[in-house]
Coordinates of C-alpha atoms and ligand atoms in Angstrom, one line a residue:
M219 CA 32.3 1.8 -0.6
K220 CA 34.1 -0.7 1.8
N221 CA 36.4 -3.4 0.3
M222 CA 34.3 -6.1 1.9
E223 CA 31.1 -4.8 0.4
I224 CA 32.6 -4.6 -3.1
A225 CA 34.0 -8.2 -2.6
Q226 CA 30.5 -9.4 -1.7
I227 CA 29.1 -7.9 -4.9
M228 CA 31.9 -9.5 -6.9
E229 CA 31.0 -12.8 -5.4
E230 CA 27.3 -12.4 -6.1
I231 CA 28.2 -11.6 -9.7
A232 CA 30.2 -14.8 -9.8
D233 CA 27.3 -16.7 -8.5
L234 CA 24.9 -15.3 -11.1
L235 CA 27.4 -16.0 -13.9
E236 CA 27.9 -19.5 -12.7
I237 CA 24.2 -20.1 -12.5
K238 CA 24.0 -18.9 -16.1
E239 CA 26.9 -21.3 -16.9
I240 CA 29.1 -18.6 -18.4
P241 CA 32.7 -20.0 -18.5
F242 CA 35.8 -18.3 -17.1
K243 CA 34.3 -15.0 -16.0
P244 CA 33.1 -16.3 -12.6
I245 CA 36.7 -17.2 -11.7
A246 CA 37.9 -13.7 -12.6
Y247 CA 35.3 -12.2 -10.3
R248 CA 36.1 -14.6 -7.4
R249 CA 39.8 -13.8 -7.8
A250 CA 39.0 -10.0 -7.6
A251 CA 36.9 -10.7 -4.5
E252 CA 39.8 -12.5 -2.9
T253 CA 42.2 -9.6 -3.6
L254 CA 39.7 -7.1 -2.2
K255 CA 39.3 -9.1 1.0
S256 CA 43.1 -9.4 1.5
L257 CA 43.9 -5.7 1.0
S258 CA 44.6 -3.6 4.1
E259 CA 44.0 -0.3 2.3
P260 CA 40.6 0.8 1.2
V261 CA 40.2 0.8 -2.6
D262 CA 37.7 3.7 -2.6
G263 CA 40.4 6.2 -3.0
L264 CA 41.9 4.5 -6.1
N265 CA 41.3 5.4 -9.7
Q266 CA 41.0 2.9 -12.5
K267 CA 44.7 2.9 -13.4
Q268 CA 45.7 2.2 -9.8
L269 CA 43.1 -0.5 -9.5
I270 CA 44.4 -2.4 -12.5
K271 CA 47.8 -2.7 -10.9
L272 CA 46.3 -4.8 -8.1
P273 CA 46.6 -8.6 -8.5
G274 CA 43.6 -10.2 -10.1
I275 CA 41.9 -6.9 -11.1
S276 CA 41.3 -6.7 -14.9
K277 CA 40.5 -3.6 -16.8
N278 CA 36.8 -4.6 -16.9
I279 CA 36.6 -5.3 -13.2
A280 CA 38.5 -2.0 -12.4
K281 CA 35.8 -0.1 -14.3
K282 CA 33.1 -1.8 -12.3
I283 CA 34.8 -1.1 -8.9
D284 CA 35.2 2.5 -10.0
E285 CA 31.5 2.7 -10.8
L286 CA 30.6 1.3 -7.4
N287 CA 33.0 3.8 -5.7
K288 CA 31.5 6.7 -7.5
T289 CA 27.8 5.9 -7.5
G290 CA 27.3 3.2 -5.0
H291 CA 25.6 1.2 -7.7
L292 CA 26.6 -1.2 -10.5
I293 CA 24.2 -1.1 -13.4
Y294 CA 25.7 -4.3 -14.9
F295 CA 25.0 -6.2 -11.6
E296 CA 21.5 -4.8 -11.3
E297 CA 20.6 -5.6 -14.8
M298 CA 21.9 -9.1 -14.3
K299 CA 19.7 -9.6 -11.3
K300 CA 16.7 -8.4 -13.2
D301 CA 17.4 -10.8 -16.1
C302 CA 17.8 -13.8 -13.9
P303 CA 14.8 -16.1 -14.3
I304 CA 15.2 -17.3 -10.7
E305 CA 12.9 -15.8 -8.1
F306 CA 15.6 -15.4 -5.6
E307 CA 13.6 -13.5 -3.0
S308 CA 10.8 -16.0 -2.8
L309 CA 13.1 -19.0 -2.7
L310 CA 15.3 -17.4 -0.1
S311 CA 12.2 -16.7 2.0
V312 CA 12.0 -20.5 2.6
E313 CA 13.6 -21.2 5.9
G314 CA 16.7 -23.5 5.3
V315 CA 17.2 -22.3 1.7
G316 CA 20.3 -20.0 1.3
P317 CA 22.0 -18.7 -1.8
K318 CA 24.1 -21.8 -2.2
T319 CA 21.0 -24.0 -2.1
V320 CA 19.3 -21.8 -4.7
K321 CA 22.1 -22.4 -7.0
L322 CA 22.1 -26.1 -6.4
L323 CA 18.4 -26.3 -6.9
Y324 CA 18.5 -24.4 -10.2
Q325 CA 21.5 -26.2 -11.6
S326 CA 20.4 -29.7 -10.7
L327 CA 16.6 -29.5 -11.0
D328 CA 16.0 -26.3 -12.9
I329 CA 14.0 -24.9 -9.9
K330 CA 13.3 -21.2 -10.3
N331 CA 10.4 -20.5 -8.0
L332 CA 8.4 -21.8 -5.0
D333 CA 6.0 -23.9 -7.2
E334 CA 8.8 -25.8 -8.8
L335 CA 10.5 -26.3 -5.5
E336 CA 7.4 -27.7 -4.0
E337 CA 6.8 -30.0 -6.9
Q338 CA 10.2 -31.4 -6.7
A339 CA 10.2 -31.8 -3.0
K340 CA 6.9 -33.7 -3.2
H341 CA 8.5 -36.1 -5.7
H342 CA 11.4 -36.6 -3.3
R343 CA 13.9 -35.3 -5.7
I344 CA 15.5 -32.8 -3.3
R345 CA 16.7 -35.4 -0.8
R346 CA 19.0 -36.9 -3.4
L347 CA 21.0 -33.7 -3.9
K348 CA 24.4 -33.1 -2.5
G349 CA 24.2 -32.0 1.1
M350 CA 20.4 -32.7 1.3
S351 CA 18.6 -35.4 3.3
E352 CA 15.1 -36.8 3.7
K353 CA 14.7 -34.6 6.8
K354 CA 15.9 -31.4 5.0
E355 CA 13.5 -32.1 2.2
A356 CA 10.6 -32.5 4.6
N357 CA 11.6 -29.2 6.4
I358 CA 11.7 -27.4 3.1
L359 CA 8.3 -28.7 2.1
E360 CA 6.9 -27.6 5.5
N361 CA 8.6 -24.1 5.3
I362 CA 7.2 -23.4 1.8
K363 CA 3.8 -23.2 3.3
Y364 CA 5.0 -20.5 5.7
A365 CA 6.8 -18.6 2.9
R366 CA 3.6 -18.6 0.8
K367 CA 1.6 -17.0 3.5
T368 CA 3.5 -13.8 2.7
G369 CA 0.3 -12.8 0.9
R370 CA -0.8 -9.3 0.5
K371 CA -1.6 -7.3 3.6
L372 CA -4.1 -4.6 4.3
L373 CA -3.1 -1.0 3.9
G374 CA -4.4 -0.4 7.4
Q375 CA -1.8 -2.8 8.8
M376 CA 1.1 -1.8 6.6
L377 CA 0.9 2.0 6.5
P378 CA 1.3 2.4 10.3
L379 CA 4.2 -0.1 10.3
A380 CA 6.0 1.6 7.5
N381 CA 5.6 5.0 9.1
E382 CA 7.0 3.7 12.3
I383 CA 10.1 2.4 10.5
K384 CA 10.4 5.7 8.6
N385 CA 10.2 7.7 11.8
D386 CA 12.7 5.5 13.6
L387 CA 15.1 6.0 10.7
K388 CA 14.5 9.7 10.5
K389 CA 15.7 10.1 14.1
L390 CA 19.1 8.7 13.3
D391 CA 21.8 11.4 12.9
K392 CA 23.2 9.9 9.7
V393 CA 19.9 10.0 7.9
A394 CA 19.3 13.1 5.9
D395 CA 15.9 12.0 4.5
V396 CA 13.7 9.0 4.3
E397 CA 10.5 8.2 2.5
V398 CA 8.1 5.3 2.1
A399 CA 7.6 4.4 -1.6
G400 CA 5.9 1.5 -3.4
S401 CA 2.2 0.6 -3.2
I402 CA 2.0 2.0 0.3
R403 CA 2.8 5.5 -1.0
R404 CA 0.1 5.0 -3.6
R405 CA -2.2 3.9 -0.8
K406 CA -3.3 0.7 -2.5
E407 CA -5.8 -1.3 -0.5
T408 CA -3.5 -4.3 -0.2
I409 CA 0.3 -4.2 0.0
G410 CA 2.9 -6.8 -1.2
D411 CA 5.9 -5.4 0.6
I412 CA 7.2 -2.3 2.2
D413 CA 9.7 -0.1 0.2
I414 CA 11.7 2.5 2.0
L415 CA 14.3 4.9 0.5
V416 CA 16.9 6.7 2.6
I417 CA 19.5 9.4 2.0
T418 CA 22.6 8.9 4.2
D419 CA 26.3 9.4 4.1
D420 CA 26.8 6.2 6.1
P421 CA 24.8 3.5 4.4
Q422 CA 26.8 0.8 6.2
E423 CA 25.6 2.0 9.6
I424 CA 22.0 2.5 8.4
M425 CA 21.8 -0.9 6.9
E426 CA 23.2 -2.3 10.1
Y427 CA 20.5 -0.5 12.1
F428 CA 17.8 -1.6 9.7
I429 CA 18.6 -5.3 9.8
N430 CA 18.9 -5.2 13.6
M431 CA 15.5 -3.6 14.3
D432 CA 13.4 -5.3 16.9
K433 CA 10.7 -6.0 14.4
V434 CA 13.0 -8.0 12.2
D435 CA 12.4 -11.8 12.2
R436 CA 15.0 -12.6 9.6
V437 CA 17.5 -11.0 7.3
I438 CA 16.8 -12.0 3.7
A439 CA 19.5 -10.0 2.0
R440 CA 22.0 -7.6 3.2
G441 CA 24.0 -5.4 0.8
P442 CA 25.8 -2.1 0.8
T443 CA 22.9 -0.1 -0.6
K444 CA 19.9 -2.4 -0.4
S445 CA 18.7 -4.8 2.3
T446 CA 15.6 -6.9 2.6
V447 CA 14.2 -8.2 5.9
R448 CA 11.3 -10.2 7.0
L449 CA 9.4 -8.5 9.7
R450 CA 7.4 -10.2 12.4
G451 CA 4.1 -11.2 10.9
N452 CA 5.7 -12.4 7.7
I453 CA 6.1 -9.0 6.2
S454 CA 8.8 -8.2 3.7
C455 CA 10.6 -4.8 3.8
D456 CA 13.2 -3.3 1.5
L457 CA 15.5 -0.5 2.4
R458 CA 17.5 1.3 -0.3
E459 CA 20.1 3.9 0.0
V460 CA 19.8 6.6 -2.6
P461 CA 22.1 9.5 -3.4
S462 CA 20.4 12.8 -2.7
E463 CA 20.8 14.1 -6.3
S464 CA 18.7 11.0 -7.4
F465 CA 16.2 11.0 -4.5
G466 CA 13.3 12.3 -6.6
S467 CA 13.9 9.9 -9.5
A468 CA 14.3 7.0 -7.1
L469 CA 11.2 8.0 -5.3
L470 CA 9.3 8.2 -8.6
Y471 CA 10.7 4.9 -9.8
F472 CA 10.1 3.0 -6.6
T473 CA 6.6 4.5 -6.0
G474 CA 5.5 3.1 -9.4
S475 CA 3.2 1.8 -10.5
K476 CA 5.2 -0.2 -12.9
E477 CA 2.8 0.8 -15.7
V478 CA 3.3 4.5 -14.9
N479 CA 7.1 4.0 -14.9
V480 CA 7.0 2.3 -18.3
E481 CA 4.9 5.2 -19.7
L482 CA 7.2 7.9 -18.3
R483 CA 10.2 6.2 -19.7
K484 CA 8.6 6.0 -23.2
I485 CA 8.0 9.7 -23.1
A486 CA 11.5 10.4 -22.0
I487 CA 12.8 8.5 -25.0
K488 CA 10.5 10.5 -27.3
N489 CA 12.1 13.6 -25.9
G490 CA 15.6 12.3 -26.4
W491 CA 16.1 11.7 -22.7
K492 CA 16.6 8.7 -20.5
L493 CA 14.7 8.2 -17.2
S494 CA 15.8 5.8 -14.6
E495 CA 15.9 5.6 -10.8
Y496 CA 19.2 7.5 -11.0
G497 CA 17.8 10.6 -12.7
L498 CA 16.4 12.1 -15.9
F499 CA 19.3 12.3 -18.3
K500 CA 20.1 14.1 -21.6
G501 CA 23.1 12.2 -22.8
D502 CA 25.4 11.9 -19.8
E503 CA 24.0 15.0 -18.2
I504 CA 21.5 14.7 -15.4
I505 CA 18.8 17.3 -16.0
A506 CA 16.5 16.5 -13.1
G507 CA 16.4 14.0 -10.3
Q508 CA 16.6 15.6 -6.9
T509 CA 12.8 15.9 -6.5
E510 CA 9.8 14.4 -8.2
E511 CA 8.4 17.9 -8.8
E512 CA 11.5 18.9 -10.8
I513 CA 11.1 15.8 -13.0
F514 CA 7.4 16.5 -13.7
R515 CA 8.2 20.1 -14.5
K516 CA 10.7 19.0 -17.1
Y517 CA 8.0 16.8 -18.6
R518 CA 5.7 19.8 -18.6
M519 CA 3.2 17.7 -16.7
E520 CA 1.1 18.3 -13.7
Y521 CA 2.4 16.8 -10.6
M522 CA 0.8 13.4 -10.2
E523 CA -0.2 12.6 -6.6
P524 CA 1.0 9.1 -5.7
E525 CA -2.6 7.8 -5.2
I526 CA -3.4 8.4 -8.9
R527 CA -0.3 6.8 -10.4
E528 CA -1.7 3.6 -11.6
T529 CA -2.2 3.4 -15.3
K530 CA -1.0 4.8 -18.6
E531 CA -4.2 6.8 -18.9
D532 CA -3.3 8.6 -15.7
V533 CA -0.1 9.7 -17.3
E534 CA -2.0 10.9 -20.4
K535 CA -4.4 12.9 -18.2
A536 CA -1.5 14.5 -16.4
I537 CA 0.0 15.5 -19.8
H538 CA -3.2 17.2 -20.8
D539 CA -3.8 19.0 -17.5
R540 CA -6.8 16.8 -16.7
L541 CA -5.9 15.7 -13.2
P542 CA -8.4 16.4 -10.5
N543 CA -7.7 18.6 -7.5
L544 CA -7.8 15.8 -5.0
I545 CA -9.5 16.0 -1.6
G546 CA -6.9 16.6 1.0
Y547 CA -6.1 14.6 4.1
S548 CA -7.4 17.3 6.4
D549 CA -10.5 18.4 4.5
L550 CA -13.0 16.3 6.4
K551 CA -15.0 18.1 9.1
G552 CA -16.8 15.1 10.6
D553 CA -17.7 11.5 10.5
L554 CA -21.2 10.1 10.0
Q555 CA -21.1 6.5 10.9
M556 CA -20.1 5.0 14.3
H557 CA -21.3 2.6 16.9
T558 CA -21.3 2.9 20.7
K559 CA -22.1 0.7 23.7
W560 CA -25.7 1.1 22.8
S561 CA -25.1 -1.6 20.1
D562 CA -21.9 -3.4 19.3
G563 CA -19.5 -0.6 19.8
K564 CA -17.0 -0.5 22.7
D565 CA -17.2 3.1 24.0
T566 CA -19.8 5.5 25.3
I567 CA -21.2 8.4 23.3
K568 CA -19.4 10.9 25.5
D569 CA -16.0 9.2 25.2
I570 CA -16.3 9.0 21.4
A571 CA -17.4 12.7 21.2
N572 CA -14.3 13.7 23.3
Y573 CA -12.0 11.7 21.1
A574 CA -13.5 13.1 18.0
M575 CA -13.0 16.6 19.3
G576 CA -9.3 15.7 19.6
L577 CA -9.3 15.0 15.9
N578 CA -10.8 18.4 15.2
H579 CA -14.1 17.1 14.0
E580 CA -16.9 19.7 13.9
Y581 CA -19.6 17.0 14.0
I582 CA -20.1 13.3 14.4
A583 CA -23.2 11.1 13.9
I584 CA -24.0 8.3 16.3
T585 CA -25.4 5.5 14.2
D586 CA -26.0 2.4 16.3
H587 CA -27.4 -0.8 14.8
T588 CA -31.1 -1.6 14.7
S589 CA -33.3 -4.6 15.6
G590 CA -32.9 -6.3 12.2
L591 CA -29.4 -7.5 13.2
P592 CA -28.7 -10.6 15.3
L593 CA -26.7 -8.6 17.9
K594 CA -27.0 -8.7 21.7
D595 CA -27.7 -5.0 21.9
V596 CA -29.6 -3.2 19.2
M597 CA -31.8 -0.1 19.0
D598 CA -35.5 -0.4 19.2
E599 CA -38.0 2.4 19.2
E600 CA -37.8 2.9 22.9
K601 CA -34.0 2.9 23.0
I602 CA -33.9 5.3 20.1
K603 CA -36.0 7.8 22.0
I604 CA -33.8 7.5 25.1
Q605 CA -30.6 7.8 23.2
M606 CA -31.9 10.9 21.4
K607 CA -32.5 12.6 24.8
E608 CA -29.1 11.6 26.0
I609 CA -27.4 13.1 22.9
D610 CA -29.3 16.3 23.6
K611 CA -28.0 16.3 27.1
I612 CA -24.3 15.6 26.0
N613 CA -24.6 18.3 23.3
E614 CA -25.5 20.8 26.0
E615 CA -22.6 19.6 28.3
I616 CA -19.8 19.7 25.8
E617 CA -18.6 22.5 23.7
G618 CA -16.8 22.4 20.4
I619 CA -18.5 19.5 18.6
T620 CA -22.0 18.6 17.6
I621 CA -23.3 15.1 18.0
L622 CA -25.9 14.2 15.4
K623 CA -28.6 11.7 16.1
G624 CA -28.5 8.9 13.7
L625 CA -29.0 5.2 13.1
E626 CA -27.6 2.5 10.8
V627 CA -30.9 0.9 9.8
N628 CA -30.9 -2.5 8.2
I629 CA -32.3 -3.1 4.7
D630 CA -34.1 -6.5 4.9
S631 CA -34.1 -9.1 2.2
H632 CA -37.2 -7.4 0.6
G633 CA -35.7 -3.9 0.7
K634 CA -37.7 -2.9 3.8
L635 CA -36.2 -0.9 6.6
D636 CA -36.4 -2.2 10.2
V637 CA -37.4 1.2 11.7
K638 CA -40.6 3.1 10.9
D639 CA -40.6 6.3 9.0
N640 CA -42.2 8.2 11.9
V641 CA -39.2 7.4 14.0
L642 CA -36.7 8.1 11.2
K643 CA -38.1 11.5 10.6
D644 CA -36.9 12.8 13.9
L645 CA -33.2 11.8 13.4
D646 CA -30.6 14.1 11.9
V647 CA -29.1 11.5 9.7
V648 CA -30.2 8.0 8.6
V649 CA -27.6 5.5 7.3
A650 CA -29.0 2.3 5.6
S651 CA -27.2 -0.8 4.7
V652 CA -27.5 -4.5 3.7
H653 CA -26.2 -7.0 6.3
S654 CA -27.6 -10.3 5.0
G655 CA -28.9 -12.0 1.9
F656 CA -25.8 -11.4 -0.1
R657 CA -26.5 -14.3 -2.4
Q658 CA -29.7 -12.9 -3.9
S659 CA -29.8 -12.2 -7.6
K660 CA -28.3 -9.0 -9.0
D661 CA -31.8 -7.6 -9.6
Q662 CA -33.0 -8.4 -6.1
L663 CA -29.9 -6.9 -4.4
T664 CA -30.0 -3.8 -6.6
N665 CA -33.8 -3.3 -6.0
R666 CA -33.3 -3.6 -2.2
I667 CA -30.8 -0.8 -2.2
I668 CA -32.8 1.3 -4.5
S669 CA -36.0 1.0 -2.4
A670 CA -34.0 2.1 0.6
M671 CA -32.6 5.1 -1.3
E672 CA -36.2 6.0 -2.3
N673 CA -37.2 6.3 1.3
E674 CA -37.2 10.0 1.9
Y675 CA -35.5 9.8 5.3
V676 CA -32.5 7.7 4.2
N677 CA -29.5 9.9 3.6
I678 CA -26.6 7.5 3.2
I679 CA -26.1 4.0 1.9
A680 CA -23.2 2.4 3.9
H681 CA -20.6 0.1 2.5
P682 CA -22.6 -0.2 -0.7
T683 CA -21.1 -3.3 -2.2
G684 CA -20.6 -5.4 1.0
R685 CA -17.1 -6.6 0.1
K686 CA -14.5 -7.5 2.7
I687 CA -11.0 -7.6 1.3
Q688 CA -9.7 -11.2 1.2
Q689 CA -12.8 -12.4 3.0
R690 CA -15.9 -11.7 0.9
D691 CA -16.5 -10.6 -2.6
E692 CA -18.7 -7.6 -3.4
Y693 CA -22.3 -8.6 -4.1
D694 CA -23.7 -8.6 -7.5
L695 CA -25.1 -5.1 -8.1
D696 CA -26.2 -3.0 -11.0
L697 CA -24.0 -0.1 -10.0
P698 CA -25.0 2.3 -12.8
R699 CA -28.6 2.0 -11.6
I700 CA -27.5 2.6 -8.0
F701 CA -25.5 5.6 -9.1
E702 CA -28.4 7.1 -11.1
T703 CA -30.8 6.6 -8.2
S704 CA -28.3 8.1 -5.8
V705 CA -28.3 11.3 -7.8
E706 CA -32.1 11.3 -8.3
T707 CA -32.9 10.8 -4.6
D708 CA -30.1 12.8 -3.1
T709 CA -28.8 9.8 -1.3
F710 CA -25.1 9.8 -0.6
L711 CA -22.9 6.7 -1.1
E712 CA -20.4 5.9 1.6
V713 CA -16.7 5.4 1.3
N714 CA -16.3 3.1 4.3
S715 CA -12.9 3.6 5.9
Q716 CA -12.5 0.3 7.6
P717 CA -9.2 -1.2 6.3
V718 CA -11.0 -4.4 5.5
R719 CA -13.9 -2.7 3.7
L720 CA -12.8 0.4 1.8
D721 CA -16.2 0.3 0.2
L722 CA -17.0 1.9 -2.3
R723 CA -13.6 1.1 -3.6
D724 CA -11.4 3.3 -5.8
V725 CA -12.6 2.2 -9.2
H726 CA -16.3 2.5 -8.2
I727 CA -15.7 5.9 -6.7
K728 CA -14.4 7.2 -10.0
K729 CA -17.5 5.9 -11.8
A730 CA -19.9 7.2 -9.2
I731 CA -18.4 10.7 -9.5
K732 CA -18.8 10.6 -13.3
Y733 CA -22.5 9.9 -12.7
G734 CA -22.6 13.0 -10.5
C735 CA -23.0 11.1 -7.1
K736 CA -22.0 12.8 -3.9
L737 CA -20.1 10.7 -1.4
V738 CA -19.5 10.6 2.3
I739 CA -16.3 9.2 3.9
N740 CA -17.1 7.5 7.2
T741 CA -15.2 5.3 9.6
D742 CA -17.9 2.9 10.8
A743 CA -16.0 3.0 14.1
H744 CA -16.7 0.5 16.8
T745 CA -14.1 1.9 19.2
K746 CA -13.0 5.5 19.6
E747 CA -9.6 4.8 18.2
H748 CA -11.2 3.7 14.9
L749 CA -12.1 7.3 14.4
R750 CA -8.6 7.7 13.1
D751 CA -9.3 5.4 10.1
L752 CA -10.7 8.2 8.1
E753 CA -7.3 8.5 6.6
Y754 CA -7.8 5.2 4.7
G755 CA -11.2 6.3 3.4
I756 CA -9.7 9.6 2.2
A757 CA -6.8 7.7 0.5
T758 CA -9.4 5.5 -1.2
A759 CA -11.4 8.5 -2.3
R760 CA -8.2 10.1 -3.7
R761 CA -7.5 6.9 -5.6
G762 CA -11.0 7.3 -7.0
W763 CA -10.2 10.9 -8.2
S764 CA -12.4 12.6 -5.6
E765 CA -12.3 16.3 -5.2
K766 CA -13.3 18.1 -2.0
S767 CA -16.7 19.0 -3.5
D768 CA -17.5 15.4 -4.2
I769 CA -17.5 14.6 -0.5
I770 CA -20.3 16.0 1.6
N771 CA -18.5 15.7 5.0
T772 CA -16.1 18.4 3.9
S773 CA -18.9 20.8 4.5
T774 CA -19.7 22.7 7.6
L775 CA -22.4 21.5 9.9
K776 CA -24.8 24.0 8.6
E777 CA -24.3 23.1 4.9
L778 CA -24.4 19.4 5.8
L779 CA -27.8 19.7 7.5
G780 CA -29.0 21.5 4.4
F781 CA -28.2 18.4 2.3
F782 CA -30.2 16.2 4.7
N783 CA -33.3 18.4 5.0
H784 CA -35.1 16.3 7.6
Ligands
DGT256 P1 3.4 -4.4 -4.0 O1 4.7 -4.4 -3.2 O2 3.2 -5.6 -4.7 O3 2.2 -4.0 -3.2 O4 3.5 -3.3 -5.2 P2 4.7 -2.2 -5.5 O5 4.1 -1.3 -6.5 O6 5.2 -1.6 -4.2 O7 5.8 -3.0 -6.2 P3 7.2 -3.5 -5.8 O8 7.4 -3.5 -4.3 O9 7.5 -4.7 -6.5 O10 8.1 -2.4 -6.5 C1 8.1 -1.0 -6.1 C2 8.1 -0.1 -7.3 O11 9.3 -0.3 -8.0 C3 7.0 -0.4 -8.3 O12 5.7 0.2 -7.9 C4 7.5 0.1 -9.5 C5 9.0 -0.2 -9.4 N1 9.3 -1.4 -10.1 C6 9.6 -2.6 -9.5 N2 9.9 -3.5 -10.5 C7 9.8 -2.8 -11.7 C8 10.0 -3.2 -13.0 O13 10.3 -4.4 -13.4 N3 9.8 -2.3 -14.0 C9 9.5 -1.0 -13.7 N4 9.3 -0.1 -14.7 N5 9.3 -0.6 -12.4 C10 9.5 -1.5 -11.4
CA257 CA1 6.1 -2.8 -2.5
CA258 CA1 9.7 -4.1 -3.0
ZN259 ZN1 -21.5 -2.7 13.9

């Protein structure tokens, strides 16, 4: 590690010690930092004995420098940061607040987080501090609002962004491996921040690259092995350099969830081991750490796919060999909900079919909206007939994919469909859904959906709970009744892949499967590009413990049509 980087860590330790009001020690660390900065020779070749000979380097500090040189980490420093009650990252995310200000705020006004900062600023107590002014206080107050907006973002926004950064890093010569960890790897529906791990023999250069990426709005923290940046769109992203022998344990740790980490550590202790991001240890000896698989093997556990690493119970299931054989990301053979120019979609049937072929779909169903919706273009009986003819024609023209004739019919506030049975009976697949009257009682809403399921031509209930993430709660439904009726009537429940919907959601999927329901993963695409969103639906199904056999559109066309028996 470079002298300057070690000096920086020594200074940060001094800051933390000072904040904690520990006497004398901060001065020792600052003196060590000064020495490091003034040396012309790198200290990374020196052993502890040689280090102690340098001016201002005590035995204790020499030991720490040695640890940094050998491992690139300093456990003392990392524990210290964890212990600190101050929410550094969120305070530093306020424009105009740097490390010095954080210290000043904490020491003079006991400010530890954004709420406390806002409170004090509103009471005009910031302006009186050394180096502050009325104007600076007003700016801080204004910038807190911006910092707060770093709310959770949709997986559909964050996953592509994280992959882009990952792929950019991967292209660099000095990068041996790179992986996205955290909630993104677990494919949670919303994401707090992006966590990326990298193996490199030149962390300095990689950190430099990372903080200078085009997407970076602001550098929040820059260190020798960890940096945090704010990307455009107020997205926080961490990059950590990890030694290759610890890559698996670091990936495990930084993938989480926290609850799973805690549980795995407990088991390690029971076995006389210690698990950390640095490896699985027996005494001082590392017994696993390079890959996650290796660690799970030592535990005599099934490998836990990241999507099902949420709770303590998940770990217990893994120990008892009770994990599902999750549906894979390339198991789907088609997509059964999408909209075209005939209603509110953007593309033609033909364009969509061609695009779907590029995704290797064996079949798709065109399911435009019907007259019960307040849209400019909707399907009435006449248009349905014309569209069916057109689909026949396109099916003859193109080879390699089958276009099914479908509709997304509307379930009205009394549970009636807006298309007659004698029209529905000629379609290949009928999707039904609720688009209004969300505020009815639980019974009314449940009964509406149940009466739609009882219609012999309805095959699929789309976005069954109606929720939109961060926009609209799910409506009040008696889900057990819905699940029972779904099994009785052979009606399939949708896992809608739109990033804002993901409906059914993971926890409901898990329950539905226990009831014996069969599900279908659809995109509900309104443009051809949306057909790629299936990935998010599959991720959600995996989080809900779905196996391939639980999902009907893993079947071939022939099998699928057998389920629908129109
Ligand atoms: P997020 O970013 O809020 O969507 O969720 P995560 O899961 O990505 O959480 P994050 O970014 O705070 O941390 C990444 C992982 O690091 C987390 O899933 C588990 C691990 N981790 C972080 N803090 C702790 C902790 O205090 N204890 C334990 N056991 N693990 C932690
Ligand atoms: Ca995260
Ligand atoms: Ca993080
Ligand atoms: Zn639509």
